[in-house]
PDB file of C-alpha atoms in Angstrom:
ATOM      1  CA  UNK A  15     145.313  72.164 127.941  1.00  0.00           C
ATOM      2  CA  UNK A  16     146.893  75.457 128.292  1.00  0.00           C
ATOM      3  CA  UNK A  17     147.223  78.030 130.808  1.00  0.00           C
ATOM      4  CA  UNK A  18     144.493  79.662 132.896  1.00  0.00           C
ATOM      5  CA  UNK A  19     141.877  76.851 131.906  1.00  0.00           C
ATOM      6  CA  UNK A  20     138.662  76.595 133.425  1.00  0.00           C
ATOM      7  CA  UNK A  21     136.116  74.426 133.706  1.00  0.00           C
ATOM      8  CA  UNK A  22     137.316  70.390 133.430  1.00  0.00           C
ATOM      9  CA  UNK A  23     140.766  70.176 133.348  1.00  0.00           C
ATOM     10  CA  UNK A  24     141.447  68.266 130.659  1.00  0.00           C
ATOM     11  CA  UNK A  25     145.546  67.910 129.942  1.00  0.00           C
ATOM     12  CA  UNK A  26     145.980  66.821 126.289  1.00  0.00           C
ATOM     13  CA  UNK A  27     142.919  67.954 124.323  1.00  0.00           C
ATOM     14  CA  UNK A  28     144.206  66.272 120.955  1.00  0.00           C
ATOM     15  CA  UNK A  29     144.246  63.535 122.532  1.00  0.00           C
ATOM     16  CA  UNK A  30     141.052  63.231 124.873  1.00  0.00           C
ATOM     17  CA  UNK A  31     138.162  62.144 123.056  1.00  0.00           C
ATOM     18  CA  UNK A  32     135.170  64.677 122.796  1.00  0.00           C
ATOM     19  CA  UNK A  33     131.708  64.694 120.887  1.00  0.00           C
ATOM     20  CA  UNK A  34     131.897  65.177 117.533  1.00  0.00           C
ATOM     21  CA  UNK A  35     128.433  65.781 116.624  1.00  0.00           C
ATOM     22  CA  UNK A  36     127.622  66.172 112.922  1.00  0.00           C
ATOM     23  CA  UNK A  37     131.696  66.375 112.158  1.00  0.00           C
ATOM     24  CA  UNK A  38     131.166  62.735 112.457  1.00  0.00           C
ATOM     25  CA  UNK A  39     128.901  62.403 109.135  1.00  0.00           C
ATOM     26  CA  UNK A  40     131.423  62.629 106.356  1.00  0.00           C
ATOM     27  CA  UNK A  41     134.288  60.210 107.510  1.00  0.00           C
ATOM     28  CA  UNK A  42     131.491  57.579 109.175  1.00  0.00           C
ATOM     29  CA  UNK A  43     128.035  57.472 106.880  1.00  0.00           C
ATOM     30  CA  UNK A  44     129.286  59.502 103.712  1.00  0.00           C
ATOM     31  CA  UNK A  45     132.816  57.835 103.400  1.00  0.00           C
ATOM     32  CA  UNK A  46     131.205  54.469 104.095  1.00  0.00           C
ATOM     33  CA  UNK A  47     128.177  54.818 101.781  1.00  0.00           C
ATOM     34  CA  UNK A  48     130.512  56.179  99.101  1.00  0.00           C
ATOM     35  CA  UNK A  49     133.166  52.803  99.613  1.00  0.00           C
ATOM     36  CA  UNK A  50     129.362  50.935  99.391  1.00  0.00           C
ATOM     37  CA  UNK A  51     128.456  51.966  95.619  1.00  0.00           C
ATOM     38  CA  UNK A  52     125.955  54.950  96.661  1.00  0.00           C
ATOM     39  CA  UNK A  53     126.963  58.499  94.849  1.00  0.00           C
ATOM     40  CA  UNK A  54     126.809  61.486  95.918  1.00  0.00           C
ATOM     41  CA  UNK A  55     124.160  62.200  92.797  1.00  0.00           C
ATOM     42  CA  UNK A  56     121.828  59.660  94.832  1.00  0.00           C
ATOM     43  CA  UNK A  57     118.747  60.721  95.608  1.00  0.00           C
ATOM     44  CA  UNK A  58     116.975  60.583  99.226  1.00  0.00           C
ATOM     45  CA  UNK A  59     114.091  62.383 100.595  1.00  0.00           C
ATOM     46  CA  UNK A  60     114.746  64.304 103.666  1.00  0.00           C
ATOM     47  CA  UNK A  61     111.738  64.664 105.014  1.00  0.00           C
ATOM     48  CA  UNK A  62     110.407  64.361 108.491  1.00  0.00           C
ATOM     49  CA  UNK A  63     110.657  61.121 109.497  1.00  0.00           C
ATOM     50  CA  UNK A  64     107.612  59.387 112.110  1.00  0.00           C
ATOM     51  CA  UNK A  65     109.013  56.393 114.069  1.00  0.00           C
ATOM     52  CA  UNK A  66     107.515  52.821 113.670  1.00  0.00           C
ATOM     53  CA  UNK A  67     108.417  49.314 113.458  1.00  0.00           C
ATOM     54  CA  UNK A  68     110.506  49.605 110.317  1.00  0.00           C
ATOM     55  CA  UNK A  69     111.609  52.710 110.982  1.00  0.00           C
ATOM     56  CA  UNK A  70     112.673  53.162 115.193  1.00  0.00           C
ATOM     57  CA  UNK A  71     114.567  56.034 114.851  1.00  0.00           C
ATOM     58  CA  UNK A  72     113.223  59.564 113.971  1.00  0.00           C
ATOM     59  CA  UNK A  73     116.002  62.216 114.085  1.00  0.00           C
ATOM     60  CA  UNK A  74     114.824  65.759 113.037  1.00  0.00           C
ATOM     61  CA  UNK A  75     117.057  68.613 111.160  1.00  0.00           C
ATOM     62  CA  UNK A  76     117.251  71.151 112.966  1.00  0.00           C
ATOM     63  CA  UNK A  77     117.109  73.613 109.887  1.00  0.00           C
ATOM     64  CA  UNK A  78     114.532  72.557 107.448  1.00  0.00           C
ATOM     65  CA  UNK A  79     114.046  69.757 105.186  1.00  0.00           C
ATOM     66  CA  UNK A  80     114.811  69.596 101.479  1.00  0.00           C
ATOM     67  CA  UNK A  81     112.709  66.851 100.094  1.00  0.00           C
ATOM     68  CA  UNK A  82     113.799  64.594  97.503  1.00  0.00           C
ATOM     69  CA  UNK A  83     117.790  65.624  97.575  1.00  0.00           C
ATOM     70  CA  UNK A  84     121.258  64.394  96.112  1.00  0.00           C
ATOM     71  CA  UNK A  85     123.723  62.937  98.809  1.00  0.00           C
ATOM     72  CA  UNK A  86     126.258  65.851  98.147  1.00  0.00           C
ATOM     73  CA  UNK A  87     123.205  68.763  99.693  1.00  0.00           C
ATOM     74  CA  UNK A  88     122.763  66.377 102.426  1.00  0.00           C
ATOM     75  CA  UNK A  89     126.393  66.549 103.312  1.00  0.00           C
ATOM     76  CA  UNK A  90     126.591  70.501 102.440  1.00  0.00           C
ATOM     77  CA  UNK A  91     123.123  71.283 104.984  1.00  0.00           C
ATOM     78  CA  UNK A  92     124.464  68.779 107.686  1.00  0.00           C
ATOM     79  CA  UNK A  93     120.849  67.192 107.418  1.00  0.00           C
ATOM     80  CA  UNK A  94     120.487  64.578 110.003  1.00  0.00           C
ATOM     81  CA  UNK A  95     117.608  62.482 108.643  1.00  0.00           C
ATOM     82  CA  UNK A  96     119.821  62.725 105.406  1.00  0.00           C
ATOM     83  CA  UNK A  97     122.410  61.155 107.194  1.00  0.00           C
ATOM     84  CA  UNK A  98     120.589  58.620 109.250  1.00  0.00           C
ATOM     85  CA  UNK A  99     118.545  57.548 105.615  1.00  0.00           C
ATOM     86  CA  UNK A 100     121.752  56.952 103.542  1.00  0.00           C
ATOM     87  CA  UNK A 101     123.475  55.311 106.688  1.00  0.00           C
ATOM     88  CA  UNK A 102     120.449  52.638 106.774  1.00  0.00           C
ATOM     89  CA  UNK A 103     121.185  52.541 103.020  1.00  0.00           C
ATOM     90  CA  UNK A 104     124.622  50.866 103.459  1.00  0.00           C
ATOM     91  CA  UNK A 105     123.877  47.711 104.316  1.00  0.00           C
ATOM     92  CA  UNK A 106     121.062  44.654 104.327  1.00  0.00           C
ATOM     93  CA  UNK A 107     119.637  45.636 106.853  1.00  0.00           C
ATOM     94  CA  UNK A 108     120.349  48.316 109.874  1.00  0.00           C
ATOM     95  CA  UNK A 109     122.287  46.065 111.732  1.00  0.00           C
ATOM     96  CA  UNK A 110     124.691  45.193 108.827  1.00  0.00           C
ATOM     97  CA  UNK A 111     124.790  48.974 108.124  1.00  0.00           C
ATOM     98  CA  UNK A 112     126.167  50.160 111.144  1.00  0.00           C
ATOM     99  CA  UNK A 113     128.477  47.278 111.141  1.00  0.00           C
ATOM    100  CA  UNK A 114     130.223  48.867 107.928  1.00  0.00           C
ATOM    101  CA  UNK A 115     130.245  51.971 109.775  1.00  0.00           C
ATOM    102  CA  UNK A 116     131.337  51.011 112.485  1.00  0.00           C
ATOM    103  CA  UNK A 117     134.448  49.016 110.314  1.00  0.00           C
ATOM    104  CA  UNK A 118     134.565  52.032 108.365  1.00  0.00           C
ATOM    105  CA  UNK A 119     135.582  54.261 111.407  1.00  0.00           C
ATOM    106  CA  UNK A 120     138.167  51.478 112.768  1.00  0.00           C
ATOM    107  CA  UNK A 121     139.770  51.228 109.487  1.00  0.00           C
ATOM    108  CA  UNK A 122     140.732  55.231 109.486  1.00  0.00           C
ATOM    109  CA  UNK A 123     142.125  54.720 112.872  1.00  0.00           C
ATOM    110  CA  UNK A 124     138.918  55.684 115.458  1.00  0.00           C
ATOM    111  CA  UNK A 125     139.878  53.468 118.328  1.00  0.00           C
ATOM    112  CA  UNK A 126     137.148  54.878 120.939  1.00  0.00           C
ATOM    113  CA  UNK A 127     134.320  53.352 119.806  1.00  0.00           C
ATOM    114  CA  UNK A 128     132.216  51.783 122.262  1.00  0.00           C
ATOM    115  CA  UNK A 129     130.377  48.165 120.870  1.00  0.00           C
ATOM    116  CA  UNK A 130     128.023  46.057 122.199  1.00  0.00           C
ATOM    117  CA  UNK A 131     130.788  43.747 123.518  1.00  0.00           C
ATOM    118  CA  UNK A 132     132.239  45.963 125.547  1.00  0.00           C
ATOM    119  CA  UNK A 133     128.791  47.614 126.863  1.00  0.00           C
ATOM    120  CA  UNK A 134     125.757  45.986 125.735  1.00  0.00           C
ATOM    121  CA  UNK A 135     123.603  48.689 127.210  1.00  0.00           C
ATOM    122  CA  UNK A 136     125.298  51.938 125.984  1.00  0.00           C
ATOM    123  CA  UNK A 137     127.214  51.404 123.286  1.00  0.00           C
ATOM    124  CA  UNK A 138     127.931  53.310 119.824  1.00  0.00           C
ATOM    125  CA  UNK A 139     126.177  50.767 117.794  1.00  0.00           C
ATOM    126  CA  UNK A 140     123.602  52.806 116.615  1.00  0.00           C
ATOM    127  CA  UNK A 141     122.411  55.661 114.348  1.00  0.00           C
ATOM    128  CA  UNK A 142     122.442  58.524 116.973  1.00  0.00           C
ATOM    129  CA  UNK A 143     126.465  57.598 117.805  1.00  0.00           C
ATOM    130  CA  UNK A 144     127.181  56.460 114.336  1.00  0.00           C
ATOM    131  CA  UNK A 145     124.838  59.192 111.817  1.00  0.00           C
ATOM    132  CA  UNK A 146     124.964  62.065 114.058  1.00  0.00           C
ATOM    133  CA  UNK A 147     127.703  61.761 116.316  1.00  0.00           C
ATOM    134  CA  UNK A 148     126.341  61.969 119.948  1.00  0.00           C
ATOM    135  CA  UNK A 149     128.839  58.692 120.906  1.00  0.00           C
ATOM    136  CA  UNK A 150     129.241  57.500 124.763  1.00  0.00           C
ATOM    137  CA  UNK A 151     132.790  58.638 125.295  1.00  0.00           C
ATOM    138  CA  UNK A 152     133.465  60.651 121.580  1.00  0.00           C
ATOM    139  CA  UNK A 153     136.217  60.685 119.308  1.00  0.00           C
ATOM    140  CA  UNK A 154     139.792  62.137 119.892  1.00  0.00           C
ATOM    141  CA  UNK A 155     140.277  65.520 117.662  1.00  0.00           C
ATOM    142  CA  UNK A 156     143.866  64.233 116.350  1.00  0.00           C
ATOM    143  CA  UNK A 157     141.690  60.854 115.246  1.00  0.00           C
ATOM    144  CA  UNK A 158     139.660  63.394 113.610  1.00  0.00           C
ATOM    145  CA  UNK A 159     141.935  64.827 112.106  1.00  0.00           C
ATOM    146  CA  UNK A 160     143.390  61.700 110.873  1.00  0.00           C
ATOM    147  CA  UNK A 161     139.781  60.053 109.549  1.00  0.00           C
ATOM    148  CA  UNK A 162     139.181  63.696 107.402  1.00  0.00           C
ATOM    149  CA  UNK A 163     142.968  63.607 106.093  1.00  0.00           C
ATOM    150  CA  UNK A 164     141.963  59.467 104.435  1.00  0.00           C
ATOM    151  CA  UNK A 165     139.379  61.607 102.142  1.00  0.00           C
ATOM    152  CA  UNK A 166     141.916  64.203 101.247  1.00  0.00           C
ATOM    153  CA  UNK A 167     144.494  61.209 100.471  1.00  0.00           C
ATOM    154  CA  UNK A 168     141.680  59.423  98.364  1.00  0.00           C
ATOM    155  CA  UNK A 169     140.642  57.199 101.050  1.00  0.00           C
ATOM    156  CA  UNK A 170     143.864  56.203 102.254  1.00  0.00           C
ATOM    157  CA  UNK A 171     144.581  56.199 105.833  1.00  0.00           C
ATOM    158  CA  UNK A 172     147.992  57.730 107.122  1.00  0.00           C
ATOM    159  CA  UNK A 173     148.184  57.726 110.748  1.00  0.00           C
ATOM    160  CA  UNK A 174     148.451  61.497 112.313  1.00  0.00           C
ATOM    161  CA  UNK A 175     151.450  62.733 114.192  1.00  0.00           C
ATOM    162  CA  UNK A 176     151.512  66.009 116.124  1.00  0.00           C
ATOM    163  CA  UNK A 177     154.514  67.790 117.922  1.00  0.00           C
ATOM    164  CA  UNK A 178     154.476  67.002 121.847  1.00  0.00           C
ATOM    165  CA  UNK A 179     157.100  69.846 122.495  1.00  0.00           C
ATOM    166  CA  UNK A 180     159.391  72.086 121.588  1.00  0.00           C
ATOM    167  CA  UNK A 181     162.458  72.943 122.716  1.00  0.00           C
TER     168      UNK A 181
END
């Protein structure tokens, strides 16, 4: 944690797990829907979205919309309906879509995931946790570090070490 910290004292920050927001999009949607045959030349519109009975969830970008877009500007403008439409795009159906996700995110070593088994109620089964990152307890930054390093080592995962000490 360091010396002179304020605030929550929280001892090991690589290892505590903390929000990750929209670092979460690349190594849970885009690495998923890129294992899942979708390019990053696809096409979505990312537009603002109205919820209804097909579609229940209606995140907004918080800077602008770009219309009818390739995958690879949705990733570069951080657009959250971008990432919420191509994460629905994974799968069958939503359910089946954040299920590869969710797989996805265990398979590069994210261990603090919180499914419906565990909490039915508040869980990270679902597009805010899984698209845009606001998860129930977070994700550790050395797992983050370990989930970017499996697209940088063309998808293969290698689990992270970090020094504890020095003497």
């Amino acid at each position: 944690g360091g010396r002179g910290i304020a605030g929550s004292n929280i001892l090991n920050r690589a290892k505590n797990p903390r929000q990750p927001g929209s670092s979460i999009k690349p190594i849970s949607v885009y690495m998923t829907a890129l294992n899942h045959g979708i390019t990053a030349g696809d096409a979505y519109n990312d537009s603002p979205i109205s919820k209804s009975r097909k579609t229940p969830y209606a995140p907004k970008n918080s800077t602008g919309y770009q219309g009818w877009t390739t995958v690879r500007k949705l990733v570069i403008n951080s657009s959250n309906v971008g990432s919420y439409l191509v994460g629905r795009s994974i799968g069958h159906n939503d359910d089946d879509s954040w299920q590869k996700i969710v797989d996805n995110l265990e398979n590069i070593g994210i261990t603090s995931l919180v499914l419906p088994d565990k909490d039915p109620k508040y869980n990270d089964f679902n597009p805010s946790a899984l698209c845009l990152g606001g998860m129930k307890y977070g994700i550790s930054p050395l797992e983050m570090a370990g989930g970017f390093s499996a697209i940088a080592n063309q998808g293969q995962y290698i689990k992270p070490t970090f020094v504890d000490s020095i003497t």
